[in-house]
PDB file of C-alpha atoms in Angstrom:
ATOM      1  CA  UNK S  58       0.000   0.000   0.000  1.00 58.00           C
ATOM      2  CA  UNK S  59       2.737   2.460   0.970  1.00 64.00           C
ATOM      3  CA  UNK S  60       4.657   1.619  -2.215  1.00 65.00           C
ATOM      4  CA  UNK S  61       1.680   2.630  -4.326  1.00 68.00           C
ATOM      5  CA  UNK S  62       1.351   5.927  -2.466  1.00 68.00           C
ATOM      6  CA  UNK S  63       5.054   6.679  -2.914  1.00 64.00           C
ATOM      7  CA  UNK S  64       4.857   5.756  -6.596  1.00 65.00           C
ATOM      8  CA  UNK S  65       1.831   8.011  -6.982  1.00 68.00           C
ATOM      9  CA  UNK S  66       3.650  10.931  -5.319  1.00 67.00           C
ATOM     10  CA  UNK S  67       6.782  10.394  -7.390  1.00 68.00           C
ATOM     11  CA  UNK S  68       4.702  10.350 -10.571  1.00 78.00           C
ATOM     12  CA  UNK S  69       4.262  14.095 -10.047  1.00 83.00           C
ATOM     13  CA  UNK S  70       7.319  15.744 -11.656  1.00 86.00           C
ATOM     14  CA  UNK S  71       7.456  18.483  -9.011  1.00 89.00           C
ATOM     15  CA  UNK S  72       7.465  16.004  -6.148  1.00 88.00           C
ATOM     16  CA  UNK S  73       9.958  13.783  -7.967  1.00 87.00           C
ATOM     17  CA  UNK S  74      12.294  16.723  -8.537  1.00 90.00           C
ATOM     18  CA  UNK S  75      12.025  17.738  -4.887  1.00 92.00           C
ATOM     19  CA  UNK S  76      12.775  14.158  -3.807  1.00 90.00           C
ATOM     20  CA  UNK S  77      15.868  13.855  -6.028  1.00 91.00           C
ATOM     21  CA  UNK S  78      17.047  17.304  -4.976  1.00 94.00           C
ATOM     22  CA  UNK S  79      16.585  16.554  -1.265  1.00 95.00           C
ATOM     23  CA  UNK S  80      18.397  13.232  -1.444  1.00 93.00           C
ATOM     24  CA  UNK S  81      21.230  14.742  -3.488  1.00 94.00           C
ATOM     25  CA  UNK S  82      21.719  17.613  -1.010  1.00 96.00           C
ATOM     26  CA  UNK S  83      21.719  15.251   1.977  1.00 96.00           C
ATOM     27  CA  UNK S  84      24.142  12.897   0.237  1.00 94.00           C
ATOM     28  CA  UNK S  85      26.361  15.842  -0.738  1.00 96.00           C
ATOM     29  CA  UNK S  86      26.602  16.849   2.918  1.00 96.00           C
ATOM     30  CA  UNK S  87      27.460  13.289   3.965  1.00 96.00           C
ATOM     31  CA  UNK S  88      29.991  12.811   1.157  1.00 95.00           C
ATOM     32  CA  UNK S  89      31.686  16.144   1.913  1.00 95.00           C
ATOM     33  CA  UNK S  90      31.901  15.144   5.583  1.00 95.00           C
ATOM     34  CA  UNK S  91      33.625  11.916   4.533  1.00 94.00           C
ATOM     35  CA  UNK S  92      36.070  13.861   2.356  1.00 92.00           C
ATOM     36  CA  UNK S  93      36.719  16.158   5.329  1.00 91.00           C
ATOM     37  CA  UNK S  94      37.616  13.109   7.446  1.00 93.00           C
ATOM     38  CA  UNK S  95      40.256  11.921   4.982  1.00 90.00           C
ATOM     39  CA  UNK S  96      41.964  15.278   4.426  1.00 90.00           C
ATOM     40  CA  UNK S  97      44.495  16.592   6.890  1.00 88.00           C
ATOM     41  CA  UNK S  98      42.926  20.042   7.023  1.00 92.00           C
ATOM     42  CA  UNK S  99      39.482  21.375   7.875  1.00 93.00           C
ATOM     43  CA  UNK S 100      37.926  22.520   4.605  1.00 94.00           C
ATOM     44  CA  UNK S 101      35.590  25.180   5.931  1.00 94.00           C
ATOM     45  CA  UNK S 102      38.144  26.625   8.383  1.00 96.00           C
ATOM     46  CA  UNK S 103      40.649  27.004   5.548  1.00 96.00           C
ATOM     47  CA  UNK S 104      38.047  28.506   3.221  1.00 97.00           C
ATOM     48  CA  UNK S 105      37.040  30.964   5.948  1.00 97.00           C
ATOM     49  CA  UNK S 106      40.719  32.033   6.125  1.00 97.00           C
ATOM     50  CA  UNK S 107      40.678  32.691   2.391  1.00 98.00           C
ATOM     51  CA  UNK S 108      42.592  29.602   1.258  1.00 98.00           C
ATOM     52  CA  UNK S 109      41.764  29.546  -2.459  1.00 98.00           C
ATOM     53  CA  UNK S 110      43.442  26.172  -2.991  1.00 97.00           C
ATOM     54  CA  UNK S 111      41.130  24.489  -0.491  1.00 97.00           C
ATOM     55  CA  UNK S 112      38.160  26.307  -2.037  1.00 98.00           C
ATOM     56  CA  UNK S 113      39.110  25.013  -5.502  1.00 98.00           C
ATOM     57  CA  UNK S 114      39.674  21.460  -4.268  1.00 96.00           C
ATOM     58  CA  UNK S 115      36.400  21.496  -2.302  1.00 97.00           C
ATOM     59  CA  UNK S 116      34.548  23.076  -5.217  1.00 97.00           C
ATOM     60  CA  UNK S 117      35.848  20.316  -7.472  1.00 97.00           C
ATOM     61  CA  UNK S 118      34.568  17.711  -5.023  1.00 96.00           C
ATOM     62  CA  UNK S 119      31.159  19.397  -4.848  1.00 97.00           C
ATOM     63  CA  UNK S 120      30.943  19.587  -8.635  1.00 98.00           C
ATOM     64  CA  UNK S 121      32.134  15.991  -8.970  1.00 96.00           C
ATOM     65  CA  UNK S 122      29.611  14.631  -6.477  1.00 96.00           C
ATOM     66  CA  UNK S 123      26.736  16.584  -8.011  1.00 96.00           C
ATOM     67  CA  UNK S 124      27.791  15.518 -11.498  1.00 96.00           C
ATOM     68  CA  UNK S 125      27.697  11.879 -10.371  1.00 95.00           C
ATOM     69  CA  UNK S 126      24.147  12.454  -9.149  1.00 95.00           C
ATOM     70  CA  UNK S 127      23.264  14.012 -12.488  1.00 95.00           C
ATOM     71  CA  UNK S 128      24.350  10.899 -14.344  1.00 95.00           C
ATOM     72  CA  UNK S 129      22.782   8.564 -11.780  1.00 94.00           C
ATOM     73  CA  UNK S 130      19.426  10.347 -11.955  1.00 93.00           C
ATOM     74  CA  UNK S 131      19.418  10.432 -15.757  1.00 93.00           C
ATOM     75  CA  UNK S 132      20.280   6.754 -16.106  1.00 91.00           C
ATOM     76  CA  UNK S 133      18.154   5.097 -13.416  1.00 84.00           C
ATOM     77  CA  UNK S 134      14.447   4.601 -12.894  1.00 79.00           C
ATOM     78  CA  UNK S 135      14.158   5.011  -9.155  1.00 86.00           C
ATOM     79  CA  UNK S 136      15.396   7.232  -6.398  1.00 87.00           C
ATOM     80  CA  UNK S 137      16.965   4.254  -4.646  1.00 89.00           C
ATOM     81  CA  UNK S 138      18.883   3.073  -7.717  1.00 91.00           C
ATOM     82  CA  UNK S 139      20.082   6.610  -8.363  1.00 92.00           C
ATOM     83  CA  UNK S 140      21.328   6.884  -4.802  1.00 92.00           C
ATOM     84  CA  UNK S 141      23.089   3.521  -4.992  1.00 93.00           C
ATOM     85  CA  UNK S 142      24.856   4.411  -8.243  1.00 93.00           C
ATOM     86  CA  UNK S 143      25.788   7.885  -7.013  1.00 94.00           C
ATOM     87  CA  UNK S 144      27.152   6.330  -3.807  1.00 94.00           C
ATOM     88  CA  UNK S 145      29.194   3.873  -5.826  1.00 95.00           C
ATOM     89  CA  UNK S 146      30.456   6.720  -7.986  1.00 94.00           C
ATOM     90  CA  UNK S 147      31.399   8.619  -4.837  1.00 94.00           C
ATOM     91  CA  UNK S 148      33.467   5.641  -3.636  1.00 95.00           C
ATOM     92  CA  UNK S 149      35.308   5.672  -6.963  1.00 95.00           C
ATOM     93  CA  UNK S 150      35.872   9.424  -6.662  1.00 94.00           C
ATOM     94  CA  UNK S 151      37.209   8.883  -3.142  1.00 93.00           C
ATOM     95  CA  UNK S 152      39.528   6.159  -4.469  1.00 94.00           C
ATOM     96  CA  UNK S 153      40.742   8.616  -7.117  1.00 91.00           C
ATOM     97  CA  UNK S 154      41.641  11.060  -4.341  1.00 89.00           C
ATOM     98  CA  UNK S 155      43.839   8.431  -2.671  1.00 89.00           C
ATOM     99  CA  UNK S 156      45.399   7.445  -6.007  1.00 91.00           C
ATOM    100  CA  UNK S 157      46.209  11.110  -6.716  1.00 88.00           C
ATOM    101  CA  UNK S 158      47.879  11.390  -3.318  1.00 85.00           C
ATOM    102  CA  UNK S 159      49.793   8.130  -3.888  1.00 85.00           C
ATOM    103  CA  UNK S 160      50.941   9.004  -7.425  1.00 84.00           C
ATOM    104  CA  UNK S 161      52.573  12.255  -6.344  1.00 84.00           C
ATOM    105  CA  UNK S 162      55.448  11.058  -4.150  1.00 81.00           C
ATOM    106  CA  UNK S 163      57.365  14.343  -4.478  1.00 84.00           C
ATOM    107  CA  UNK S 164      55.044  16.165  -2.106  1.00 86.00           C
ATOM    108  CA  UNK S 165      51.889  15.594  -0.082  1.00 90.00           C
ATOM    109  CA  UNK S 166      48.786  16.900  -1.848  1.00 91.00           C
ATOM    110  CA  UNK S 167      46.963  17.776   1.386  1.00 91.00           C
ATOM    111  CA  UNK S 168      49.934  19.704   2.753  1.00 93.00           C
ATOM    112  CA  UNK S 169      50.317  21.696  -0.460  1.00 95.00           C
ATOM    113  CA  UNK S 170      46.617  22.522  -0.613  1.00 96.00           C
ATOM    114  CA  UNK S 171      46.645  23.582   3.035  1.00 96.00           C
ATOM    115  CA  UNK S 172      49.640  25.846   2.258  1.00 97.00           C
ATOM    116  CA  UNK S 173      47.483  27.435  -0.493  1.00 97.00           C
ATOM    117  CA  UNK S 174      49.496  26.046  -3.397  1.00 97.00           C
ATOM    118  CA  UNK S 175      47.011  27.096  -6.046  1.00 97.00           C
ATOM    119  CA  UNK S 176      48.521  24.940  -8.770  1.00 96.00           C
ATOM    120  CA  UNK S 177      47.878  21.829  -6.667  1.00 95.00           C
ATOM    121  CA  UNK S 178      44.406  23.061  -5.642  1.00 96.00           C
ATOM    122  CA  UNK S 179      43.510  23.689  -9.271  1.00 97.00           C
ATOM    123  CA  UNK S 180      44.822  20.295 -10.354  1.00 94.00           C
ATOM    124  CA  UNK S 181      42.824  18.635  -7.580  1.00 94.00           C
ATOM    125  CA  UNK S 182      39.684  20.433  -8.748  1.00 96.00           C
ATOM    126  CA  UNK S 183      40.215  19.422 -12.381  1.00 97.00           C
ATOM    127  CA  UNK S 184      40.832  15.800 -11.422  1.00 95.00           C
ATOM    128  CA  UNK S 185      37.599  15.651  -9.383  1.00 95.00           C
ATOM    129  CA  UNK S 186      35.563  17.270 -12.144  1.00 97.00           C
ATOM    130  CA  UNK S 187      37.014  15.273 -15.025  1.00 97.00           C
ATOM    131  CA  UNK S 188      36.858  11.920 -13.264  1.00 96.00           C
ATOM    132  CA  UNK S 189      33.243  12.577 -12.301  1.00 96.00           C
ATOM    133  CA  UNK S 190      32.456  12.581 -16.031  1.00 96.00           C
ATOM    134  CA  UNK S 191      34.309   9.316 -16.579  1.00 96.00           C
ATOM    135  CA  UNK S 192      32.648   7.663 -13.580  1.00 95.00           C
ATOM    136  CA  UNK S 193      29.288   9.202 -14.444  1.00 93.00           C
ATOM    137  CA  UNK S 194      29.368   7.770 -17.958  1.00 93.00           C
ATOM    138  CA  UNK S 195      29.427   4.281 -16.466  1.00 90.00           C
ATOM    139  CA  UNK S 196      26.697   4.610 -13.814  1.00 81.00           C
ATOM    140  CA  UNK S 197      23.890   3.250 -15.948  1.00 70.00           C
TER     141      UNK S 197
END
């Protein structure tokens, strides 16, 4: 009975849009909190201080996560499947973060971003954005 009521509500495009939007915003908050746990700096403290590198890296993560949701919503029938695929895409994006850190043995990415090395912050942003397209293309 409840499934039919939910299906009926989600058949309204305004309600469906609100549902996808709400879930995406909540997931974005959770995913950003997870990213914050794995970085050595506090994103919002650094941004408040004017650290442009952290702002670029965080902006790239926000764009990447939202882009994953875009692909997941476009390619799946239900809210649940979209959330599952976006979550899986997020795990891949998180793995990419660790690979980026591992593949740059000359310096620590987190340390350079915290020191406001804008070249590293920009590169981090571009990696998050570009890989979100690659991951997103496969979340069907």
